Short mmCIF file of C-alpha atoms and ligand atoms in Angstrom, two decimals:
data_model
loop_
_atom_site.label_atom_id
_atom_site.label_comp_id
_atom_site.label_asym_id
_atom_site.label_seq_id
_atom_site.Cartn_x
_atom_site.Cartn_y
_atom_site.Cartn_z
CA UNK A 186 -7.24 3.90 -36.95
CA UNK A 187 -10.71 2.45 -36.30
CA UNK A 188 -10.55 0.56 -33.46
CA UNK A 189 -13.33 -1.75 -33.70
CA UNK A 190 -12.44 -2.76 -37.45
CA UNK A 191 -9.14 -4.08 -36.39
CA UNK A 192 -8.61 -7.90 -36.52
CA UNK A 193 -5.45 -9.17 -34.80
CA UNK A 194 -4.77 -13.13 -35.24
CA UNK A 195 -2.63 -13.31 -32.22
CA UNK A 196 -0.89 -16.48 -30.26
CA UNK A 197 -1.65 -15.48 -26.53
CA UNK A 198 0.28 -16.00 -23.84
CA UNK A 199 -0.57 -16.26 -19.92
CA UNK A 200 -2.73 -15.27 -18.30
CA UNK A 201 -2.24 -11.28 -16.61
CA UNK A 202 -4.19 -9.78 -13.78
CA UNK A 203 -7.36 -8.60 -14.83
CA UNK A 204 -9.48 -11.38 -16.49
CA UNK A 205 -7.32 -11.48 -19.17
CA UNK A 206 -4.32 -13.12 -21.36
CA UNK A 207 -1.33 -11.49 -22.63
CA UNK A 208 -0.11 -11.60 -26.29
CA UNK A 209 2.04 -9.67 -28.40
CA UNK A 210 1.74 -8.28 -32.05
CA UNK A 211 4.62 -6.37 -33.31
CA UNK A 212 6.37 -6.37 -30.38
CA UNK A 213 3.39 -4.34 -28.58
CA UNK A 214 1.34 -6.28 -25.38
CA UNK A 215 -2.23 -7.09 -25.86
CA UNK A 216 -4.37 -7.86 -23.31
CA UNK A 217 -6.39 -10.47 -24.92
CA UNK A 218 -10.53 -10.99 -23.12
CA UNK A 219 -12.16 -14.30 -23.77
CA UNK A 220 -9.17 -15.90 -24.80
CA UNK A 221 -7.63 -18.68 -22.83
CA UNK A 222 -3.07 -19.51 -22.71
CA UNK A 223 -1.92 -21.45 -25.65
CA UNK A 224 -4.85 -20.72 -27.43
CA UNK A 225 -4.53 -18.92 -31.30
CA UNK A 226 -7.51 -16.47 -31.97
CA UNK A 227 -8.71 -13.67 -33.74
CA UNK A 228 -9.32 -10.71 -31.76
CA UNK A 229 -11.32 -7.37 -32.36
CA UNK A 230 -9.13 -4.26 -31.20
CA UNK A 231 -10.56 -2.60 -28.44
CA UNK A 232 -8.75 -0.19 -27.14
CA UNK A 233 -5.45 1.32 -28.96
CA UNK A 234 -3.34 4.09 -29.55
CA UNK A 235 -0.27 4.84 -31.96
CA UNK A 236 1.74 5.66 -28.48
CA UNK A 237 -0.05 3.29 -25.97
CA UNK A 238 2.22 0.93 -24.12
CA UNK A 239 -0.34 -2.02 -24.53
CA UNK A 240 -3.81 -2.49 -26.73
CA UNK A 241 -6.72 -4.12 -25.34
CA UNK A 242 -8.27 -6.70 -27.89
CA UNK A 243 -11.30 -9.52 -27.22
CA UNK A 244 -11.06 -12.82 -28.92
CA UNK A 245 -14.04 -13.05 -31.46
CA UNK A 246 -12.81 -16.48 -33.06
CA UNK A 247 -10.67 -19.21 -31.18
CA UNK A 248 -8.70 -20.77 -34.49
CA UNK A 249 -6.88 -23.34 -31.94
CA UNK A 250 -9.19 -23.98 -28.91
CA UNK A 251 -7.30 -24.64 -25.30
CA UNK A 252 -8.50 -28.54 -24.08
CA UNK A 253 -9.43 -26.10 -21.34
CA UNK A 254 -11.64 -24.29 -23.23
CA UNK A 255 -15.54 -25.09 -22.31
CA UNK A 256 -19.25 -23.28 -24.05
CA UNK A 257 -20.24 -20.64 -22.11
CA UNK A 258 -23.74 -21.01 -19.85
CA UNK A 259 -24.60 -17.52 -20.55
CA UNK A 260 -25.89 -16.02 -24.11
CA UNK A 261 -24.18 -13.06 -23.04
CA UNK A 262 -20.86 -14.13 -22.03
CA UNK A 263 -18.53 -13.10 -24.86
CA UNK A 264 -16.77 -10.96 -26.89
CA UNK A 265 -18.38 -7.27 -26.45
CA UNK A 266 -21.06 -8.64 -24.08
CA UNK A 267 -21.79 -8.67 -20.52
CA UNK A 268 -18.85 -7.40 -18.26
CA UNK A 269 -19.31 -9.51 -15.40
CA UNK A 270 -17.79 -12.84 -16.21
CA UNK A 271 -14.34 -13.22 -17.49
CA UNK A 272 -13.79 -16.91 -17.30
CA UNK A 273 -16.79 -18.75 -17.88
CA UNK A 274 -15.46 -20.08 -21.17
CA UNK A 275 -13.08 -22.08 -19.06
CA UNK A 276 -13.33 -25.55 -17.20
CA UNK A 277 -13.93 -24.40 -13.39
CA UNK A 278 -10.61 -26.06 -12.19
CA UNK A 279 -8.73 -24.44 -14.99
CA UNK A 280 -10.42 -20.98 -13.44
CA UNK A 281 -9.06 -21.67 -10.22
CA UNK A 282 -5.52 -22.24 -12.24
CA UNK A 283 -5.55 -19.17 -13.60
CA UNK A 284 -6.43 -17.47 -10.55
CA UNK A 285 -3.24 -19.48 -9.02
CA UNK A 286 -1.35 -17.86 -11.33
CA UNK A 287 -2.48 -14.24 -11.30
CA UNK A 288 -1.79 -14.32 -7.35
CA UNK A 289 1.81 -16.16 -7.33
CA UNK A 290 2.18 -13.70 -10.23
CA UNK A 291 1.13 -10.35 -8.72
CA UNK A 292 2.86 -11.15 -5.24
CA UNK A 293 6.09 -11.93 -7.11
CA UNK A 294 5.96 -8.62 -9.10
CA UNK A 295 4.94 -6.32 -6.47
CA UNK A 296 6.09 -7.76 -3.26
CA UNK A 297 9.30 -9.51 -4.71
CA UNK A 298 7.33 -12.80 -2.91
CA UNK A 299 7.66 -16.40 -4.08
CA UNK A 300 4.61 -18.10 -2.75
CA UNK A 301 2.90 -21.46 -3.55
CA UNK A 302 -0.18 -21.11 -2.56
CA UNK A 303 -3.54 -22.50 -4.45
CA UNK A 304 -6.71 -20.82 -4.69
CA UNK A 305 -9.14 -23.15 -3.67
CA UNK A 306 -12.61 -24.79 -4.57
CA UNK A 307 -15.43 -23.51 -1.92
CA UNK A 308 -18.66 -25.69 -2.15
CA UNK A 309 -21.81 -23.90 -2.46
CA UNK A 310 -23.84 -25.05 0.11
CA UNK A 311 -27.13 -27.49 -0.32
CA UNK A 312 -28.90 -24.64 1.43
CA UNK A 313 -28.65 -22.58 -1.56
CA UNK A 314 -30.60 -24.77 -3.72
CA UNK A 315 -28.26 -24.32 -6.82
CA UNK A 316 -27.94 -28.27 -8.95
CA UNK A 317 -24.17 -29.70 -8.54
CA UNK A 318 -24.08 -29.57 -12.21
CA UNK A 319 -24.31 -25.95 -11.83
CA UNK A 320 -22.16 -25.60 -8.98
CA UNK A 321 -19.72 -27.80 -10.73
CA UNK A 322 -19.42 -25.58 -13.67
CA UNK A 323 -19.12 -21.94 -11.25
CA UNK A 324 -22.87 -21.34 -11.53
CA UNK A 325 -25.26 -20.65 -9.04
CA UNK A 326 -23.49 -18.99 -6.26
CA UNK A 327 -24.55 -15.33 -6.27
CA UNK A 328 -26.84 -14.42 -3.56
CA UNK A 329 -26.79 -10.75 -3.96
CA UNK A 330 -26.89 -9.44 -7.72
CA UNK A 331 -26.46 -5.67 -8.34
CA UNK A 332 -27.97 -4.75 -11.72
CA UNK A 333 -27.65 -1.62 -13.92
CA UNK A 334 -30.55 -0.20 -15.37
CA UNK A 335 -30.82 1.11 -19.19
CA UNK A 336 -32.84 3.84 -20.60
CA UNK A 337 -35.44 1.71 -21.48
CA UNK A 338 -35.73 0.09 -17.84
CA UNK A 339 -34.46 -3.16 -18.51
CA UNK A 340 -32.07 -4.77 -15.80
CA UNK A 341 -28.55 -6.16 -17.12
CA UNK A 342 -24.97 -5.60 -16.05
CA UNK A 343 -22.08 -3.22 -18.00
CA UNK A 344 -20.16 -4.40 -21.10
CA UNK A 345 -16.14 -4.74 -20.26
CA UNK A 346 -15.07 -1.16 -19.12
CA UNK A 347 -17.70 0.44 -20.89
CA UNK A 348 -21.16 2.25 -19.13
CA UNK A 349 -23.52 0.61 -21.89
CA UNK A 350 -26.07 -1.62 -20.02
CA UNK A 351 -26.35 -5.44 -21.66
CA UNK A 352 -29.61 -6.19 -21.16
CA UNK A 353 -29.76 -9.92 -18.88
CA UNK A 354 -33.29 -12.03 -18.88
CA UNK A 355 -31.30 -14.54 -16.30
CA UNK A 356 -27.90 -14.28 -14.72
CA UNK A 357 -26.50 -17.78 -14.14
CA UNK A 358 -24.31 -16.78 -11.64
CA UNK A 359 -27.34 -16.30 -8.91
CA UNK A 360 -28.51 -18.75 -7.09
CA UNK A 361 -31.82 -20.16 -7.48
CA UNK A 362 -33.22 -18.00 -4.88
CA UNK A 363 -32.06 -14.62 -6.99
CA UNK A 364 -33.46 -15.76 -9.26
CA UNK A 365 -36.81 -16.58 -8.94
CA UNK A 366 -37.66 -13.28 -8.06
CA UNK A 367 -37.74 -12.42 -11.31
CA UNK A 368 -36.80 -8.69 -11.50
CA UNK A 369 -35.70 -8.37 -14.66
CA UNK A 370 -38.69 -9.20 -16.17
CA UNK A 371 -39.71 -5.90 -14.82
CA UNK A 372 -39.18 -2.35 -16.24
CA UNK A 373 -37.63 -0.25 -13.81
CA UNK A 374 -37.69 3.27 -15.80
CA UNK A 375 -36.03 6.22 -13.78
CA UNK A 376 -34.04 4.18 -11.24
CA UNK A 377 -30.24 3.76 -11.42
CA UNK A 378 -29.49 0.63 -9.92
CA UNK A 379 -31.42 -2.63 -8.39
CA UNK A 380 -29.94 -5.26 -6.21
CA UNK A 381 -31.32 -8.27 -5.16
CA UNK A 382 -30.90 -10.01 -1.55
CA UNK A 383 -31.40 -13.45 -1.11
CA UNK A 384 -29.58 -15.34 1.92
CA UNK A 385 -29.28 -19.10 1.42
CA UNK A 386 -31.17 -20.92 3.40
CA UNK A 387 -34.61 -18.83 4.99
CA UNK A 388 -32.94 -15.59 5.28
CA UNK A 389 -35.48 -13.16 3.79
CA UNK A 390 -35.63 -11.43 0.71
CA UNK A 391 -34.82 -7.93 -0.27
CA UNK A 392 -34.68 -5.62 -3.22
CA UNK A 393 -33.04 -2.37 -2.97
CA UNK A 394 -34.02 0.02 -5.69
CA UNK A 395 -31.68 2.96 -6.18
CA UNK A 396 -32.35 6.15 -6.90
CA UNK A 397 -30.83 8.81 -8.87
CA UNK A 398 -31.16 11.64 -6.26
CA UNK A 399 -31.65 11.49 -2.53
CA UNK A 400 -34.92 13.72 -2.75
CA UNK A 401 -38.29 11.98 -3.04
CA UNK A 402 -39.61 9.13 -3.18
CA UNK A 403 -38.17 8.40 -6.36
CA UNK A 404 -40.25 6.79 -9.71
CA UNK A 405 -43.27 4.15 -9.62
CA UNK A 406 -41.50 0.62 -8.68
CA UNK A 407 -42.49 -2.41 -10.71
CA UNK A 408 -45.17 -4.60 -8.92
CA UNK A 409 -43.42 -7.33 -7.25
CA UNK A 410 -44.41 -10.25 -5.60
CA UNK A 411 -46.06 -9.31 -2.51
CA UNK A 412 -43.99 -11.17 -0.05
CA UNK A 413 -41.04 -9.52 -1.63
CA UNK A 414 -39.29 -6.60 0.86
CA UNK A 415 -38.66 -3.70 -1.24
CA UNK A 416 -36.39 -0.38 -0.20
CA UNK A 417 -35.09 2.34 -1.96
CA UNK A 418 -31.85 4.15 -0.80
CA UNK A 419 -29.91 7.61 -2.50
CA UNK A 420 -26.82 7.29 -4.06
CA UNK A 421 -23.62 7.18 -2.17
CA UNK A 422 -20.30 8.10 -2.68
CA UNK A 423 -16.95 8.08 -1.27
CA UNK A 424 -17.76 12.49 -0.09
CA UNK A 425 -21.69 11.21 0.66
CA UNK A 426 -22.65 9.27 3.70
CA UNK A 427 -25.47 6.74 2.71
CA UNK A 428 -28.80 7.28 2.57
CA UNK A 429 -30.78 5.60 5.31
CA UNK A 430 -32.97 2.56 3.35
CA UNK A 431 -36.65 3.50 3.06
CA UNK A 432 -39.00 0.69 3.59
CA UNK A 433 -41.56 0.64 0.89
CA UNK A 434 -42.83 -3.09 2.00
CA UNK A 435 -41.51 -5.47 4.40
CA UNK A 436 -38.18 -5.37 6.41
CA UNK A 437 -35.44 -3.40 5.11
CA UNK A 438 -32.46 -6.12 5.93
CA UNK A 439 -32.07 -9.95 5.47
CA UNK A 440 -30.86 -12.69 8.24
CA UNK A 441 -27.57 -14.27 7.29
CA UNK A 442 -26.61 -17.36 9.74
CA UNK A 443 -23.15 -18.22 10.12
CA UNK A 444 -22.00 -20.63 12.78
CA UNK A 445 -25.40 -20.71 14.33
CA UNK A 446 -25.04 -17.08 15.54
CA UNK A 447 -27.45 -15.06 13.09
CA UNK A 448 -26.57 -11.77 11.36
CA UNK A 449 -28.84 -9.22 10.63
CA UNK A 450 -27.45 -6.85 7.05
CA UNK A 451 -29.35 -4.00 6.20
CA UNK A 452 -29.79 -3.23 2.44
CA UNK A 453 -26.57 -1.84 0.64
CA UNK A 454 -24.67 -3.09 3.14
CA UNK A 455 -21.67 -5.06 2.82
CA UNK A 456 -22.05 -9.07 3.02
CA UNK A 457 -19.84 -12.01 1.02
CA UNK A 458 -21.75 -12.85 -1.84
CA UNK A 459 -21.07 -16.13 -2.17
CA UNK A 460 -23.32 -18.50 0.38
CA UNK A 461 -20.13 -20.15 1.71
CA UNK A 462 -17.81 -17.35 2.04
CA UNK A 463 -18.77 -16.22 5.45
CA UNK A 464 -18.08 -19.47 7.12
CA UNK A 465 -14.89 -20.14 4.68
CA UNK A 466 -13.16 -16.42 5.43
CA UNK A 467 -13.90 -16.73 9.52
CA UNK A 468 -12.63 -19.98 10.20
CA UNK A 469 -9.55 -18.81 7.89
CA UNK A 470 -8.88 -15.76 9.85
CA UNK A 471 -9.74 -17.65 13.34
CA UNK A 472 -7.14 -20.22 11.96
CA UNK A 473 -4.46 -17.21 10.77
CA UNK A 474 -4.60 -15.13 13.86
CA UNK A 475 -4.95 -17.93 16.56
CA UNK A 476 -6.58 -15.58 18.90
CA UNK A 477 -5.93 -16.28 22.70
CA UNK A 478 -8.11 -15.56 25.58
CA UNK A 479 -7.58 -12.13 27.38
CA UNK A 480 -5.85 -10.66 23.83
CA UNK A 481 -6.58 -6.78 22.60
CA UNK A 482 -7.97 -7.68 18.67
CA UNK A 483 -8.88 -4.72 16.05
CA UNK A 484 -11.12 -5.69 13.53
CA UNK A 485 -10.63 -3.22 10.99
CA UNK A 486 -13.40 -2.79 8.24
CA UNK A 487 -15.49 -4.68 10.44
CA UNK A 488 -18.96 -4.44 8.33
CA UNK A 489 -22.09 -5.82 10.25
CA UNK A 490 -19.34 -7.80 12.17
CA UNK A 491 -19.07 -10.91 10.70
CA UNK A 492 -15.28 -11.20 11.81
CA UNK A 493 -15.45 -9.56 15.04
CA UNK A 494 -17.99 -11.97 15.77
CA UNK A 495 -15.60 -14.82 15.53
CA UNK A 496 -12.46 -12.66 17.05
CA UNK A 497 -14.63 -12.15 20.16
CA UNK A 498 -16.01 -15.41 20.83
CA UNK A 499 -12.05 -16.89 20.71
CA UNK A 500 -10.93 -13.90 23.29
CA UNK A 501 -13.65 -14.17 25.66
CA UNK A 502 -15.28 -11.98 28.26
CA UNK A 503 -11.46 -11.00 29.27
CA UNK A 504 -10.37 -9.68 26.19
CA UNK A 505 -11.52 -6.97 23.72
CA UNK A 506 -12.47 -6.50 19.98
CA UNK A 507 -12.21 -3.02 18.84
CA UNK A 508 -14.23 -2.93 15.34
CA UNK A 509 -14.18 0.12 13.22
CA UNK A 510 -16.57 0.79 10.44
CA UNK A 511 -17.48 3.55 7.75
CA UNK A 512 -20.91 2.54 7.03
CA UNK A 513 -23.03 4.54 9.86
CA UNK A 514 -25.61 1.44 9.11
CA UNK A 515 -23.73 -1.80 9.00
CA UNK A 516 -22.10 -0.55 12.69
CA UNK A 517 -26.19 0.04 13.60
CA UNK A 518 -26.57 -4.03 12.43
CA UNK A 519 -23.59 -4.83 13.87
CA UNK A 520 -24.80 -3.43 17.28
CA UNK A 521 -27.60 -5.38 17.26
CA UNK A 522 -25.44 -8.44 15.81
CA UNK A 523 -22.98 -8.52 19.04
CA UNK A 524 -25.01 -7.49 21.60
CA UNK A 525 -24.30 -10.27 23.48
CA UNK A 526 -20.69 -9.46 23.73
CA UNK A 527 -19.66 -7.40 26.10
CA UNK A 528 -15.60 -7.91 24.40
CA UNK A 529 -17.18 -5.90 21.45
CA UNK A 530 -16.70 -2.39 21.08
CA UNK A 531 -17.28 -0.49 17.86
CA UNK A 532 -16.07 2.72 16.22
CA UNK A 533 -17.84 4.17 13.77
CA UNK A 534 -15.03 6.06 11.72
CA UNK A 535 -12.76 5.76 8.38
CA UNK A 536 -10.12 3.39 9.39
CA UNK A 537 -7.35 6.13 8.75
CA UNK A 538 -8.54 8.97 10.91
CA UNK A 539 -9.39 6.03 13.59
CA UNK A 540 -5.97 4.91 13.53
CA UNK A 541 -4.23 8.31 13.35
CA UNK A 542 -6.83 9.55 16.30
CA UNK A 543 -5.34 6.73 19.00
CA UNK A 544 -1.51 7.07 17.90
CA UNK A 545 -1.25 10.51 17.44
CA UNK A 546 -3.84 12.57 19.53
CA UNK A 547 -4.37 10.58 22.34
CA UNK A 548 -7.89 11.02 23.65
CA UNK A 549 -8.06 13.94 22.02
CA UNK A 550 -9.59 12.76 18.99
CA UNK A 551 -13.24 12.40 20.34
CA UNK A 552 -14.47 8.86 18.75
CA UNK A 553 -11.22 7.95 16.81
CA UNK A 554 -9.33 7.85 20.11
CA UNK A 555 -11.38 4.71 21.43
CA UNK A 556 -8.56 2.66 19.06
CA UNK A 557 -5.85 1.19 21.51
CA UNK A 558 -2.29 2.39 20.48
CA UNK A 559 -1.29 -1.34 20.63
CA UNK A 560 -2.88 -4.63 20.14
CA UNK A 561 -2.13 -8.51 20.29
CA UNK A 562 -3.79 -9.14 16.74
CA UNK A 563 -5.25 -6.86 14.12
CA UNK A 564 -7.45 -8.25 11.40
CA UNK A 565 -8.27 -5.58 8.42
CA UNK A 566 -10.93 -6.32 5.44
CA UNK A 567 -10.26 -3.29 3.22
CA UNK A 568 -11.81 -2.80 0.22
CA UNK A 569 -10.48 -3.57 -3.22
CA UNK A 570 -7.90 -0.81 -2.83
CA UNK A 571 -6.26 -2.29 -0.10
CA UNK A 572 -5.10 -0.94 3.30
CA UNK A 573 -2.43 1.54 1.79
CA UNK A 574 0.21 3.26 3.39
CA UNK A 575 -0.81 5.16 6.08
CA UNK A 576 -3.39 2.49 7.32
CA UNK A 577 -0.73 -0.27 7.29
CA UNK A 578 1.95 2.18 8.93
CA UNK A 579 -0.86 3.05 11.60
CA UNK A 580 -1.14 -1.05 11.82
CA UNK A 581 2.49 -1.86 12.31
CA UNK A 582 3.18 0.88 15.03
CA UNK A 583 0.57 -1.13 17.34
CA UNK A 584 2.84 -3.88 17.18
CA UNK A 585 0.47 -6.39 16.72
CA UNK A 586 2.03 -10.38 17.32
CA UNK A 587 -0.26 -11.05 14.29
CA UNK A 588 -1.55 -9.17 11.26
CA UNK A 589 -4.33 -10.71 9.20
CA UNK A 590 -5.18 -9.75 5.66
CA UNK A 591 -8.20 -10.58 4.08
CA UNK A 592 -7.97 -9.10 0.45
CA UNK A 593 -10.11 -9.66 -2.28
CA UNK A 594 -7.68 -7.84 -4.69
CA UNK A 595 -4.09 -9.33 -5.36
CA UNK A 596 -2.47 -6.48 -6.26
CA UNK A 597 -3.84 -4.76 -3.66
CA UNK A 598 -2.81 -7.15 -0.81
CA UNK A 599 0.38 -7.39 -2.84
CA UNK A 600 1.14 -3.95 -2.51
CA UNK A 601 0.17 -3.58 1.42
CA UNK A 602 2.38 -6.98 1.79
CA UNK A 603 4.97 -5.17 0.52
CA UNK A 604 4.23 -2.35 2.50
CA UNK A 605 4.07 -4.04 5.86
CA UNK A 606 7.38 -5.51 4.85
CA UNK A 607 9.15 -2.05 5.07
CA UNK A 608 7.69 -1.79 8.57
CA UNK A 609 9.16 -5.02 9.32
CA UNK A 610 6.38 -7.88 9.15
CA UNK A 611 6.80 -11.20 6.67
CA UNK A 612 3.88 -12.81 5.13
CA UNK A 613 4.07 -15.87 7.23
CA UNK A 614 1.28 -17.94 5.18
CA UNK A 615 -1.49 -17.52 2.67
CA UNK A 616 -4.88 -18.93 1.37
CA UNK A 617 -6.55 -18.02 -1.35
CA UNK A 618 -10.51 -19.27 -2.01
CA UNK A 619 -12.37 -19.49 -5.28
CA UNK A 620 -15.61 -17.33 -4.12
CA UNK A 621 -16.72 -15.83 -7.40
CA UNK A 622 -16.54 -18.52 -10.38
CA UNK A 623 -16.64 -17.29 -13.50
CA UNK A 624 -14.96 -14.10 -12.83
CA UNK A 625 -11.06 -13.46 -12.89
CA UNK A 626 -11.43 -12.46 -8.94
CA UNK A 627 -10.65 -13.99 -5.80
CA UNK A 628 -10.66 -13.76 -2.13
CA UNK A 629 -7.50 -14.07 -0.01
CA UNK A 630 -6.52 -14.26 3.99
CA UNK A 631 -2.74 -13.39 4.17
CA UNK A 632 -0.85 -13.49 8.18
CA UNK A 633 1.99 -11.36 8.33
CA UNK A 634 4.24 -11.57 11.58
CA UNK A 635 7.26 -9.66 12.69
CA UNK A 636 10.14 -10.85 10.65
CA UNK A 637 12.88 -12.95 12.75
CA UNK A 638 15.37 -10.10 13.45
CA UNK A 639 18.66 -10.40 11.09
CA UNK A 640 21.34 -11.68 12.88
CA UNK A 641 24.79 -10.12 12.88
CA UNK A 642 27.67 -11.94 11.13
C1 SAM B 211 -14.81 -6.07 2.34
S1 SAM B 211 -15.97 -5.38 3.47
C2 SAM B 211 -15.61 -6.32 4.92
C3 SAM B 211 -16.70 -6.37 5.94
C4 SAM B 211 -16.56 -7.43 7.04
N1 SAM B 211 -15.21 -7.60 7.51
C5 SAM B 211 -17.14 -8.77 6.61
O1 SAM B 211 -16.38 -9.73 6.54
O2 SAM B 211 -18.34 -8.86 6.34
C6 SAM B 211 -15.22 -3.81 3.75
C7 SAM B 211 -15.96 -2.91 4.73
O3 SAM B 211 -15.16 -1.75 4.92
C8 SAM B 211 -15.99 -0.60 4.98
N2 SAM B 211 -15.12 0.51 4.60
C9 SAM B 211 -14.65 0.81 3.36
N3 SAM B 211 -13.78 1.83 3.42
C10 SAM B 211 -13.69 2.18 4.72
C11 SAM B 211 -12.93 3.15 5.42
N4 SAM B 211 -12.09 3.96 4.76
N5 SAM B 211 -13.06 3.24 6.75
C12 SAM B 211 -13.92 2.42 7.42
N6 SAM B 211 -14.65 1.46 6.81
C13 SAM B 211 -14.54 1.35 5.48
C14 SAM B 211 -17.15 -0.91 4.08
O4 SAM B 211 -18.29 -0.16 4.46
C15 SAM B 211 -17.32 -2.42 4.28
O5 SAM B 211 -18.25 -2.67 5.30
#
């Protein structure tokens, strides 16, 4: 069969984890792209097999439109274009519905969970610059934009789960800021990746150019604007430690400013994207854990220590905050972040072996042994894959009073919610917050607590 000559017309269904809609033809699932529920459309076939469980398809013609249904901002968003924005054909509230849906959906399925929360609307903020008519319709909001880079130098994103490069002149998504710097009207022949930095507000302005190979200087970059900071870093990868960010011009990190305590990030390091996600995920987790003076906290995937910032504030002087990081430089800005609190200490290790070093070999295990083998509250940021197993296990046996989850993938935080549930903690509530519009994902703080004990009959 040819997959791209196939035309289905297909009814679809709701909407499935993914950025996607599910409909059926011949009895076979489709995961439907750029379709909306209720809708009837034609779709081109996109992926397919005689023995595949499901087909992928993407909806080339809506023959009944849903009322939610609204025209795209972006000449790329669409059927076989850009890869980065699943939902902008949709009115923003009916984005955050769908996103409802996906997360009631996915803890339901994998953590056998009835929940009701909503994900909900977070304002960009007026320091961002962005119009309210483009904040209103999930524009605007990107303050860090990674591009890919195609053969012929030109800056754009990857189609749908393919490694072609669709060429962008202007990404809607960024904010004002991002945008004016202009990069892709530059050529940028020879490197493999550029992302550009700008904080809301008077944060500074990077642009990390990435190379193919750590070796060299890598090729000519475009001339910028002179005020512009510029640094190139080596590839990483989950066996290669970063590179260390070389300064071509100006600094090498931006100022983010959260709560009036600043934050310095070092390109390629971690940092919410979205201008109010910082302040929106800290006061949620402050809110979740309830952190009391004199209390052990572990801050687990602590970054540049945006969290642990918050966590030790609430403890004070008489408590502690035990952070643990990966990213040799986001614990060197995060150093520099906390220094003025004593509370802090951080651990520069994978989470795991961390974890495993305190409740298995003592003080054995050289810098993983600085975890405590129990604490009052544990906060953990994983990545998109979640905590798994042996992290939340390592978690549980600390017998924390509190366990906050801030997950940015439902199935992910469904499956560790399912797994803290065999060590015997409940989700005990859960918020969900709209911080990347026009895309299928979303951010979520979950607090699980030790489940009431079943009483005998
Ligand atoms: C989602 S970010 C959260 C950062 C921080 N909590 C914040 O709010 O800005 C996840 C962080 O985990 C780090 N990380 C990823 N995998 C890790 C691992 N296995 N061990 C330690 N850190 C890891 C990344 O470098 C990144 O800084």
């Amino acid at each position: 069969m040819s997959e791209q000559a196939v035309l289905l017309e297909l009814e679809v269904g709701a909407v499935a984890h993914g950025g996607h809609c599910v409909a059926r033809h011949e009895g076979r699932v489709v995961f439907v792209r750029h379709a909306l529920p209720g809708e009837r459309v034609r779709a081109r076939v996109t992926e397919a097999g005689e023995g595949a469980s499901f087909w992928r398809a993407d909806a080339v013609e809506v023959l009944e439109p849903s009322p939610d249904r609204v025209e795209p901002a972006c000449p790329v968003a669409g059927p076989g274009r850009c890869g980065g924005c699943d939902w902008q054909h949709a009115h923003l509230p009916a984005q955050r519905a769908l996103k409802t849906a996906v997360l009631r959906e996915q803890l339901a399925r994998l953590a056998g969970l009835e929940v009701d929360a909503v994900v909900e609307e977070v304002p960009v903020p007026a320091s961002a610059g962005t119009s309210a008519e483009d904040a209103a319709r999930g524009l605007g909001w990107r303050t860090r934009v990674g591009y890919a880079v195609d053969g012929d130098g030109r800056l754009g994103f990857r189609a749908h789960r393919e490694h072609r490069v669709v060429p962008v002149e202007r990404c809607p998504l960024a904010t004002p800021g991002v945008v004016d710097l202009g990069l892709p009207e530059h050529r940028w022949k020879g490197w493999r990746a550029v992302e550009a930095v700008v904080p809301a507000g008077d944060g500074g302005r990077l642009v990390v150019a990435e190379g193919r190979s750590g070796a060299g200087r890598g090729p000519s970059l475009p001339a910028l604007a002179t005020e512009v900071a510029t640094a190139t870093t080596a590839p990483t990868g989950p066996r290669r430690p970063p590179a260390p960010v070389r300064q071509v011009r100006g600094r090498t990190w931006v100022r983010e400013t959260v709560g009036g305590r600043s934050f310095r990030v070092t390109g390629g390091g971690f940092w919410q994207v979205h201008p109010g996600a910082a302040q929106t995920l800290s006061s949620a987790v402050l809110e979740a854990a309830r952190p009391r003076g004199g209390e052990v906290v572990l801050d687990l995937y602590s970054g540049a220590g945006l969290l642990t910032a918050a966590l030790a504030e609430a403890v004070g002087e008489g408590g502690r905050v035990v952070a643990v990081e990966g990213d040799a430089r986001a614990v060197a800005d995060a150093r520099r972040n906390l220094h003025d609190l004593p509370q802090v200490r951080l651990v520069q290790a994978d989470v795991r072996v961390a974890l495993a070093g305190a409740v298995g070999g003592g003080g054995q295990a050289g810098r993983a042994g600085e975890v405590p083998a129990t604490a009052d509250v544990v906060v953990l940021d994983p990545p998109r894959t979640g905590a798994r197993a042996a992290v939340v296990a390592a978690v549980a046996a600390r017998a924390p009073r509190a366990v906050v989850h801030v997950a940015c993938d439902p199935a992910a935080l469904a499956r560790d919610v399912a797994l803290f549930a065999e060590h015997g903690y409940a989700l005990a509530s859960l918020r969900a917050f709209d911080l990347f519009p026009s895309t299928h994902h979303l951010e979520a703080v979950a607090l699980l607590a030790p489940a009431a004990p079943a009483r005998d009959a």
